[in-house]
Coordinates of C-alpha atoms in Angstrom, one line a residue:
M170 CA -22.7 -0.3 -7.6
R171 CA -22.9 -4.1 -7.4
I172 CA -20.6 -5.9 -5.0
A173 CA -20.6 -9.7 -4.5
T174 CA -18.8 -12.4 -2.5
W175 CA -18.3 -15.9 -3.7
N176 CA -16.4 -19.0 -2.5
V177 CA -15.8 -20.5 -5.9
N178 CA -14.1 -23.7 -4.6
S179 CA -11.3 -23.5 -7.2
I180 CA -11.1 -20.7 -9.7
T181 CA -9.5 -23.0 -12.2
A182 CA -12.4 -25.5 -12.1
R183 CA -15.0 -22.7 -12.1
L184 CA -13.4 -20.1 -14.5
P185 CA -15.9 -20.5 -17.4
R186 CA -18.8 -20.2 -15.0
L187 CA -17.2 -17.2 -13.2
L188 CA -16.5 -15.3 -16.4
A189 CA -20.1 -15.9 -17.7
W190 CA -21.5 -14.9 -14.3
L191 CA -19.6 -11.7 -14.2
E192 CA -20.7 -10.7 -17.7
S193 CA -24.4 -11.6 -17.1
T194 CA -24.7 -9.9 -13.7
G195 CA -22.7 -6.7 -14.4
T196 CA -20.9 -7.1 -11.0
D197 CA -18.5 -4.3 -10.3
V198 CA -16.5 -5.8 -7.4
L199 CA -16.2 -9.5 -6.5
C200 CA -14.6 -10.7 -3.3
L201 CA -13.5 -14.3 -4.0
Q202 CA -12.5 -17.1 -1.7
E203 CA -11.0 -20.6 -2.0
A204 CA -9.1 -19.8 -5.2
K205 CA -7.1 -23.0 -4.8
T206 CA -4.3 -21.7 -7.0
T207 CA -1.2 -19.5 -6.7
S208 CA -1.1 -15.7 -7.2
E209 CA 1.1 -16.4 -10.3
A210 CA -1.4 -18.8 -11.8
F211 CA -4.5 -16.8 -11.0
P212 CA -6.4 -16.1 -14.3
A213 CA -5.8 -12.3 -14.3
A214 CA -5.5 -12.1 -18.0
E215 CA -8.9 -13.6 -18.7
L216 CA -10.5 -11.3 -16.1
R217 CA -8.6 -8.3 -17.6
E218 CA -10.3 -9.0 -20.9
L219 CA -13.6 -8.3 -19.2
G220 CA -12.3 -5.1 -17.7
Y221 CA -11.4 -6.3 -14.2
A222 CA -8.3 -5.7 -12.2
C223 CA -7.3 -8.3 -9.7
A224 CA -5.6 -8.2 -6.2
V225 CA -4.7 -11.7 -5.2
N226 CA -3.4 -13.5 -2.1
A227 CA -3.0 -17.2 -2.9
T228 CA -0.4 -19.8 -2.5
G229 CA -2.2 -22.9 -3.7
R230 CA -3.8 -25.7 -1.7
W231 CA -7.3 -25.0 -0.5
N232 CA -7.0 -21.3 0.5
G233 CA -6.6 -18.1 -1.5
V234 CA -8.6 -14.9 -1.7
A235 CA -9.0 -12.1 -4.2
V236 CA -10.7 -8.8 -4.9
I237 CA -11.7 -8.5 -8.6
S238 CA -12.8 -5.0 -9.5
K239 CA -14.0 -2.8 -12.4
A240 CA -14.3 0.2 -10.1
G241 CA -10.7 0.7 -9.2
L242 CA -8.2 -1.2 -7.1
D243 CA -6.2 1.0 -4.7
D244 CA -4.5 0.7 -1.3
V245 CA -4.3 -3.1 -1.5
V246 CA -3.3 -4.8 1.8
V247 CA -2.3 -8.5 1.3
G248 CA -2.9 -10.7 4.4
L249 CA -4.4 -10.0 7.8
P250 CA -2.4 -7.5 9.8
G251 CA -1.5 -9.0 13.1
G252 CA -3.1 -12.3 12.1
P253 CA -1.9 -15.6 13.6
D254 CA 0.2 -18.3 11.9
Y255 CA -0.9 -21.8 11.5
E256 CA 1.8 -24.5 11.4
G257 CA 4.3 -21.7 11.0
V258 CA 2.8 -19.7 8.2
Q259 CA 0.1 -17.0 7.8
E260 CA -2.3 -18.6 5.5
P261 CA -3.7 -16.6 2.5
R262 CA -7.1 -15.8 4.0
A263 CA -7.5 -12.1 3.7
I264 CA -7.0 -9.2 1.3
S265 CA -8.4 -5.7 1.3
A266 CA -8.7 -2.9 -1.3
T267 CA -10.4 0.3 -2.1
C268 CA -12.7 0.1 -5.1
G269 CA -14.0 3.5 -6.0
P270 CA -16.1 4.9 -3.1
V271 CA -16.0 1.6 -1.2
R272 CA -13.4 -0.3 0.8
V273 CA -13.7 -4.1 1.0
W274 CA -12.1 -7.0 2.6
S275 CA -12.3 -10.5 1.1
V276 CA -11.9 -13.1 3.9
Y277 CA -11.9 -16.8 4.1
V278 CA -12.2 -17.5 7.8
P279 CA -10.5 -20.8 9.0
N280 CA -13.0 -23.7 9.2
G281 CA -12.1 -24.8 12.7
R282 CA -12.5 -28.5 11.9
E283 CA -13.5 -29.8 15.4
V284 CA -13.9 -27.9 18.7
A285 CA -11.1 -29.9 20.3
H286 CA -8.8 -29.3 17.3
D287 CA -6.0 -26.7 17.4
H288 CA -7.5 -25.3 14.2
Y289 CA -10.6 -24.2 16.2
A290 CA -8.4 -22.2 18.6
Y291 CA -6.6 -20.8 15.6
K292 CA -10.0 -19.8 14.1
L293 CA -10.9 -17.8 17.2
R294 CA -7.4 -16.1 17.2
W295 CA -7.9 -15.3 13.6
L296 CA -11.3 -13.7 14.2
D297 CA -9.9 -11.7 17.1
A298 CA -7.2 -10.3 14.8
L299 CA -9.8 -9.5 12.1
N300 CA -11.8 -7.5 14.6
K301 CA -8.8 -5.4 15.5
A302 CA -7.7 -5.0 11.9
V303 CA -11.0 -3.6 10.7
A304 CA -11.9 -1.4 13.7
E305 CA -10.8 1.9 12.2
D306 CA -12.6 1.3 8.9
A307 CA -15.7 0.0 10.6
A308 CA -16.0 3.3 12.6
G309 CA -15.2 5.5 9.6
Q310 CA -17.5 7.5 7.2
R311 CA -16.5 5.7 4.0
P312 CA -18.6 2.7 3.0
F313 CA -16.8 -0.3 4.2
A314 CA -17.5 -4.1 4.3
V315 CA -16.0 -7.4 5.2
L316 CA -17.3 -10.0 2.8
G317 CA -16.5 -13.7 2.5
D318 CA -16.8 -17.2 3.7
F319 CA -16.9 -16.8 7.5
N320 CA -17.5 -20.5 8.2
I321 CA -20.0 -19.4 10.9
A322 CA -23.8 -19.5 10.9
P323 CA -24.9 -16.4 12.8
T324 CA -28.0 -18.0 14.3
D325 CA -29.8 -21.4 14.5
E326 CA -32.1 -20.1 11.7
D327 CA -29.1 -20.1 9.4
V328 CA -28.7 -23.9 9.6
W329 CA -31.1 -26.3 8.0
D330 CA -31.2 -28.6 11.1
P331 CA -29.5 -27.1 14.2
S332 CA -29.8 -30.4 16.0
L333 CA -27.3 -32.0 13.7
F334 CA -24.6 -29.4 14.7
V335 CA -24.7 -29.7 18.4
D336 CA -21.1 -29.4 19.7
S337 CA -19.8 -28.8 16.2
T338 CA -17.9 -25.9 14.7
H339 CA -19.7 -23.1 12.8
V340 CA -22.4 -22.7 15.5
T341 CA -20.5 -22.6 18.8
P342 CA -21.1 -19.7 21.2
A343 CA -17.4 -18.6 20.9
E344 CA -17.7 -18.4 17.1
R345 CA -20.9 -16.5 17.3
A346 CA -19.4 -14.2 20.0
A347 CA -16.7 -13.3 17.5
L348 CA -19.4 -12.2 15.0
A349 CA -21.0 -10.2 17.8
A350 CA -17.7 -8.5 18.4
L351 CA -17.6 -7.4 14.8
R352 CA -21.1 -5.9 15.3
D353 CA -19.9 -4.2 18.4
A354 CA -17.1 -2.6 16.3
G355 CA -19.7 -1.0 14.1
L356 CA -20.4 -3.6 11.4
R357 CA -23.9 -4.9 10.5
D358 CA -24.9 -8.2 9.1
V359 CA -26.4 -7.4 5.6
V360 CA -28.8 -10.3 5.4
P361 CA -29.6 -11.2 1.7
R362 CA -33.0 -12.3 0.5
P363 CA -33.4 -15.9 -0.8
L364 CA -34.4 -16.5 -4.4
K365 CA -36.3 -19.6 -3.2
Y366 CA -37.5 -21.0 0.1
D367 CA -37.6 -18.9 3.3
R368 CA -33.9 -18.8 4.4
P369 CA -31.0 -17.3 2.4
Y370 CA -28.6 -20.2 2.7
T371 CA -25.3 -19.8 0.8
Y372 CA -23.7 -23.2 1.2
W373 CA -25.0 -26.7 0.5
D374 CA -22.8 -29.8 0.8
Y375 CA -22.2 -31.8 -2.4
R376 CA -23.1 -35.0 -0.5
L377 CA -26.5 -36.5 0.3
L378 CA -28.5 -34.3 -2.2
G379 CA -27.8 -31.3 0.0
F380 CA -28.7 -28.7 -2.6
P381 CA -31.9 -30.3 -4.0
K382 CA -33.2 -31.0 -0.5
N383 CA -32.1 -27.4 0.6
K384 CA -30.0 -28.7 3.5
G385 CA -28.0 -25.5 3.6
M386 CA -26.2 -23.0 5.8
R387 CA -25.8 -19.2 5.7
I388 CA -22.0 -18.9 6.2
D389 CA -21.1 -16.5 3.4
L390 CA -21.6 -13.1 5.0
V391 CA -21.5 -9.4 4.3
Y392 CA -20.7 -7.2 7.3
G393 CA -20.8 -3.5 6.5
N394 CA -20.4 -0.4 8.5
A395 CA -23.2 2.2 8.9
P396 CA -22.5 4.1 5.6
F397 CA -22.4 0.8 3.7
A398 CA -25.6 -0.5 5.2
A399 CA -27.4 2.8 4.6
A400 CA -26.4 2.5 0.9
V401 CA -27.8 -1.0 0.4
K402 CA -30.7 -1.1 -2.2
D403 CA -30.9 -4.8 -2.4
S404 CA -29.1 -8.0 -1.5
Y405 CA -29.8 -11.6 -2.5
V406 CA -28.3 -15.1 -2.7
D407 CA -27.8 -16.0 -6.4
R408 CA -29.0 -19.6 -5.8
E409 CA -29.2 -20.2 -9.6
E410 CA -25.4 -20.3 -9.7
R411 CA -25.4 -23.3 -7.3
K412 CA -27.2 -25.3 -9.9
G413 CA -25.9 -27.6 -12.6
K414 CA -22.8 -29.5 -13.4
G415 CA -19.5 -28.0 -12.2
A416 CA -21.0 -25.6 -9.6
S417 CA -19.3 -24.5 -6.5
D418 CA -20.9 -25.7 -3.2
H419 CA -21.4 -22.0 -2.4
A420 CA -23.6 -19.5 -4.1
P421 CA -22.7 -15.9 -4.7
V422 CA -24.1 -13.2 -2.3
V423 CA -24.9 -10.0 -4.2
V424 CA -25.3 -6.5 -2.8
D425 CA -26.5 -3.5 -4.8
L426 CA -25.4 -0.1 -3.4
D427 CA -26.5 3.4 -4.1
V428 CA -23.1 5.1 -3.9

């Protein structure tokens, strides 16, 4: 079974690339983030033509998540149970579903903006709610994983130049402690292999030749429970999909499972 996560940075802008990528890779389940559309406008018909069912949580603007599956789509939960509001609403940042033998969450963790910003405090509250929401599945015997854009680099090795991020979001002790809490709950960081260079970065800024110079970060993560981690045969960052005109600023992370 092949499962992937990908922040597409607008499914409307990326749809031809997405459809071609799904066909060429034979992906069974895709956790998608930053749809930048509404659930009603999501291209479910085009995906259905390729054999995929879709569960979507999207209201437009810059958020929106989905689970796209050829392996079944059951027990869908839209949103983060117990999750905090931001400016009076719960943003569309989480959706979960059972896809055949595996249960997955697709998450788009808040960015945090700046450490002094109220969005950073919201990010930490959101991560705490995520930890509570996934605890039962994390401890279970069914393969389970939380996949998505976490907007956190787990270690300094996951940032191209840590000195440039001092006192910035994505690398603070509090954010990394939230990832540690997920590991304490029974989830493991499934670290992919890079297709080039020595670090499996997943995001490169569009500005300042970030991708050609490999000025990247590993912020798109797969956190799986013990049965999920034990089933992993391979995992890699599909760096090729970051290349060329019209690419997202994130690359897909692919996990092959023996389930």
